[in-house]
Short mmCIF file of C-alpha atoms in Angstrom, two decimals:
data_model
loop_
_atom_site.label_atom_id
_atom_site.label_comp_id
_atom_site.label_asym_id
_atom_site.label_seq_id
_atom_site.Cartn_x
_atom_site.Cartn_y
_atom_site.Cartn_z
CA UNK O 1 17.32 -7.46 -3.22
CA UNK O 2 14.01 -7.36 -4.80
CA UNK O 3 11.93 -4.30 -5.39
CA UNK O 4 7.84 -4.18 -4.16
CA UNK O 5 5.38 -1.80 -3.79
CA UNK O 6 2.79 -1.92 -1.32
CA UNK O 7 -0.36 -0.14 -1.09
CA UNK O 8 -1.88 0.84 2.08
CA UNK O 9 -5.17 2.40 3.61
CA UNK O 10 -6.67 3.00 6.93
CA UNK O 11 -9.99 4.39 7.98
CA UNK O 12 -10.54 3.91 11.57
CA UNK O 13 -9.01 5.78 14.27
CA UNK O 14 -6.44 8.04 13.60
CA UNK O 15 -5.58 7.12 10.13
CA UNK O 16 -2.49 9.25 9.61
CA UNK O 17 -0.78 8.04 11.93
CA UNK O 18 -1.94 4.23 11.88
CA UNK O 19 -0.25 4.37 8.13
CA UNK O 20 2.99 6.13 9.97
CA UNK O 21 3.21 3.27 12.22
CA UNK O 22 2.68 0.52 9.35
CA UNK O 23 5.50 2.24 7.54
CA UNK O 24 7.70 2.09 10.69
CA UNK O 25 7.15 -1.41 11.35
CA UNK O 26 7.83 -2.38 7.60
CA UNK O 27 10.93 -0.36 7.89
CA UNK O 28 11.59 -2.41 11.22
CA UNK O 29 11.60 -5.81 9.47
CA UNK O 30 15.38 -7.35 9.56
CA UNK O 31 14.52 -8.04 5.78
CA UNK O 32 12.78 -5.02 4.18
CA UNK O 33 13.86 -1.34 3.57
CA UNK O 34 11.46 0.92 2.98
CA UNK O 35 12.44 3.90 0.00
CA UNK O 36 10.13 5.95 -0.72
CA UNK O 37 6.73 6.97 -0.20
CA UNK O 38 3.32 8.36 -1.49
CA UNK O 39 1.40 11.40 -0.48
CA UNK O 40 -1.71 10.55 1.41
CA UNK O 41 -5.03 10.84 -0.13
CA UNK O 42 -8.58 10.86 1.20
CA UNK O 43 -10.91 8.30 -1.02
CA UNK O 44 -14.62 7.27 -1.07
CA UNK O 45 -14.86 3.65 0.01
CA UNK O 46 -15.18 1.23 -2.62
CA UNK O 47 -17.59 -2.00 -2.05
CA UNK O 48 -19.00 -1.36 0.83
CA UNK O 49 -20.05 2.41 1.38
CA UNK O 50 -21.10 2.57 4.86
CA UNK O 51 -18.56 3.53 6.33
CA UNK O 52 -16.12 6.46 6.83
CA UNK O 53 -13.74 7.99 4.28
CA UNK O 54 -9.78 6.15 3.79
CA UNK O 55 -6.41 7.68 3.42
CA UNK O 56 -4.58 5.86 1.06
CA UNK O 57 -0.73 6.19 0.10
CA UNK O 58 2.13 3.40 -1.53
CA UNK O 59 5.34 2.98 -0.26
CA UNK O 60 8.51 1.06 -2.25
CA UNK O 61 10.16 -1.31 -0.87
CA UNK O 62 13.61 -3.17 -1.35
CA UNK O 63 13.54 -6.80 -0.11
CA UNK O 64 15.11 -10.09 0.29
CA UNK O 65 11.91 -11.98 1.23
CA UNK O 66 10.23 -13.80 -1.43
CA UNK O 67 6.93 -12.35 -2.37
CA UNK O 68 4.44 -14.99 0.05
CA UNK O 69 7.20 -14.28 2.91
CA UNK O 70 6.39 -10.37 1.94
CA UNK O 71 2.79 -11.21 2.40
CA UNK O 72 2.84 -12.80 5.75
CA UNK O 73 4.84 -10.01 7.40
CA UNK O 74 2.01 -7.65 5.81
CA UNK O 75 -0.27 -9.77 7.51
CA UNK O 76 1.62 -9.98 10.93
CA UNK O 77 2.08 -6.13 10.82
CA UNK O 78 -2.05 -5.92 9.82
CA UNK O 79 -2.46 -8.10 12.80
CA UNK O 80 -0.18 -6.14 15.56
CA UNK O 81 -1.96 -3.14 14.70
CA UNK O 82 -5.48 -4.39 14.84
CA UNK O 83 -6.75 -5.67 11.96
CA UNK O 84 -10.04 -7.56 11.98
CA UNK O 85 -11.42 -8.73 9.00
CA UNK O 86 -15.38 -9.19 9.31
CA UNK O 87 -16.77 -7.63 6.16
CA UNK O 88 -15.52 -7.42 2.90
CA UNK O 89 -14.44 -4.05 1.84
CA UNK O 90 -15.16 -3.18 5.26
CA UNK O 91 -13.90 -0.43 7.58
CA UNK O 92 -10.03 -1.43 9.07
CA UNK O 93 -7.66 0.44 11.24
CA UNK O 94 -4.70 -0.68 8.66
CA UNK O 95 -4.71 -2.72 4.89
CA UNK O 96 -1.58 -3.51 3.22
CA UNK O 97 -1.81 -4.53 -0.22
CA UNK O 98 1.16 -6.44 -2.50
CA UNK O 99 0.90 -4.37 -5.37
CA UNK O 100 3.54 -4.80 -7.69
CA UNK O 101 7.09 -7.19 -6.58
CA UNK O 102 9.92 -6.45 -9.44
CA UNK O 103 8.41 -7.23 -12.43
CA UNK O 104 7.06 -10.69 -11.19
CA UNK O 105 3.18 -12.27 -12.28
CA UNK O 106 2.71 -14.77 -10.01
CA UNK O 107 -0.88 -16.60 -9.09
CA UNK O 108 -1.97 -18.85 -6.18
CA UNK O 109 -4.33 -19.58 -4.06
CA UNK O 110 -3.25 -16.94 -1.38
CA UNK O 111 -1.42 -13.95 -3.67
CA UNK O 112 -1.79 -12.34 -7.28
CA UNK O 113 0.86 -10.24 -8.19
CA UNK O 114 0.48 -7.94 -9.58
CA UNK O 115 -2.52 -7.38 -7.55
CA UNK O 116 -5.64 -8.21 -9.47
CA UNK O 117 -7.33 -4.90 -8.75
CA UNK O 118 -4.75 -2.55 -9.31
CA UNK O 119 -5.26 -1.12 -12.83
CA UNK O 120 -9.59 -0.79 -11.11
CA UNK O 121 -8.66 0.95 -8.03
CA UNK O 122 -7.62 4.99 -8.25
CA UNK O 123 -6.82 5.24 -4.81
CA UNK O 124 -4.76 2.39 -5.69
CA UNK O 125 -3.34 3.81 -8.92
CA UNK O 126 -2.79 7.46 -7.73
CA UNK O 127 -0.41 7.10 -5.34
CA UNK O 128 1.09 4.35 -6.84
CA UNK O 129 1.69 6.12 -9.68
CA UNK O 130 3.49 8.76 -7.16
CA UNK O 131 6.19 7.10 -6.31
CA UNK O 132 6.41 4.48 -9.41
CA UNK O 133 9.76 4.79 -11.20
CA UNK O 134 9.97 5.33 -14.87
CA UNK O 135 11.79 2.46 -15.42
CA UNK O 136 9.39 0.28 -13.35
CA UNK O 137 6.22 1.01 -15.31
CA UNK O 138 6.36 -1.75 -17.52
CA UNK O 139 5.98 -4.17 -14.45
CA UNK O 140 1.62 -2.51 -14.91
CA UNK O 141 -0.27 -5.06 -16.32
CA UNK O 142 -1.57 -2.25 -18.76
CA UNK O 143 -1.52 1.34 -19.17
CA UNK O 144 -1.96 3.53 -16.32
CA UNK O 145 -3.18 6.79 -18.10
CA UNK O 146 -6.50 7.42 -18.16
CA UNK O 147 -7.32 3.25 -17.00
CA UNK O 148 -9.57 5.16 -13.61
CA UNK O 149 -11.43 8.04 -12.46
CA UNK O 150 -9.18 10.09 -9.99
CA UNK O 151 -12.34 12.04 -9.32
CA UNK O 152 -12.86 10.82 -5.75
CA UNK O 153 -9.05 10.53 -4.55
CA UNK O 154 -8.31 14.03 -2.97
CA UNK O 155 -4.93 15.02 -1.56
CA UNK O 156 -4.51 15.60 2.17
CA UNK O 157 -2.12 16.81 4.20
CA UNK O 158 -1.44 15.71 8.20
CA UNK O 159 1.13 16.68 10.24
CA UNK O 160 2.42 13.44 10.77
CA UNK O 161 3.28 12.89 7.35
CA UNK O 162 5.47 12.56 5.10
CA UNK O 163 6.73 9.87 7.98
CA UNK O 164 10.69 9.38 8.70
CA UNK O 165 11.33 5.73 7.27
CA UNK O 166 15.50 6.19 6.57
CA UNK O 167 17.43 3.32 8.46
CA UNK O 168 19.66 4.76 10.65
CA UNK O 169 23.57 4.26 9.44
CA UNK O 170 26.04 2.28 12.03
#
């Protein structure tokens, strides 16, 4: 089994609980186990500013699909819950990002691992950073403290968080 970490953010709709139901289906996929995940945090969008606040938040991951296999279930999962891409940086009701998959570099014309924007991104980094274990760390392409500005990546709470993600046992 491999280990990833996936990044994800919402900010249409009920965010809270669209990122609940991205974990669940994750967590649903024959080949990947979710194992932890991040706090949520409310962050300024990046890019393109019109438009409302996201809640951000990581999750790890253990599994056996190779990274681009990883990346089209993200997409199918982006696309079941309603995903339309029609302007960069835009508004979404659900992005999942391949952040980090073991301690892999990998470049083509679909996927950069680790992603490209990573070290960039706070609302990225924070939660990340959360639920990152020690012994991972080295898979960063550089050093995380003090590499952003937190400043606009506040904490929030929701009561439908933290999410159950634990597989049930047979």
């Amino acid at each position: 089994m491999s280990v990833a970490y996936l990044g994800l953010g919402s900010n249409i709709g009920d965010r809270d609980v669209m990122l609940a139901q991205a974990i669940k289906r994750l967590n649903g996929h024959p080949s990947v186990r979710v194992t932890d995940v991040s706090p949520l945090y409310e962050t300024d969008p990046v890019g393109y500013e019109d438009q409302p606040p996201f809640l951000n938040m990581a999750c790890r991951i253990e599994t056996s699909l190779a990274p681009e296999a990883l990346l089209a279930a993200t997409l199918t999962i982006e696309r079941e819950l309603g995903r339309e891409r029609t302007v960069r940086w835009g508004p979404r009701t659900i992005d999942i990002d391949l952040l980090l998959y073991d301690n892999t570099t990998l470049n083509t014309k679909d996927l950069t691992v680790p992603h490209p924007r990573l070290m960039e991104r706070a609302f990225v980094l924070v939660p990340l950073l959360d639920i990152l274990d020690n012994n991972e760390r080295d898979w960063l392409p550089g050093p995380a403290e003090g590499s952003v500005d937190a400043a606009g990546v506040r904490r929030w709470t929701s009561n439908n968080w933290p999410v159950e993600f634990g597989h049930s046992e047979s």
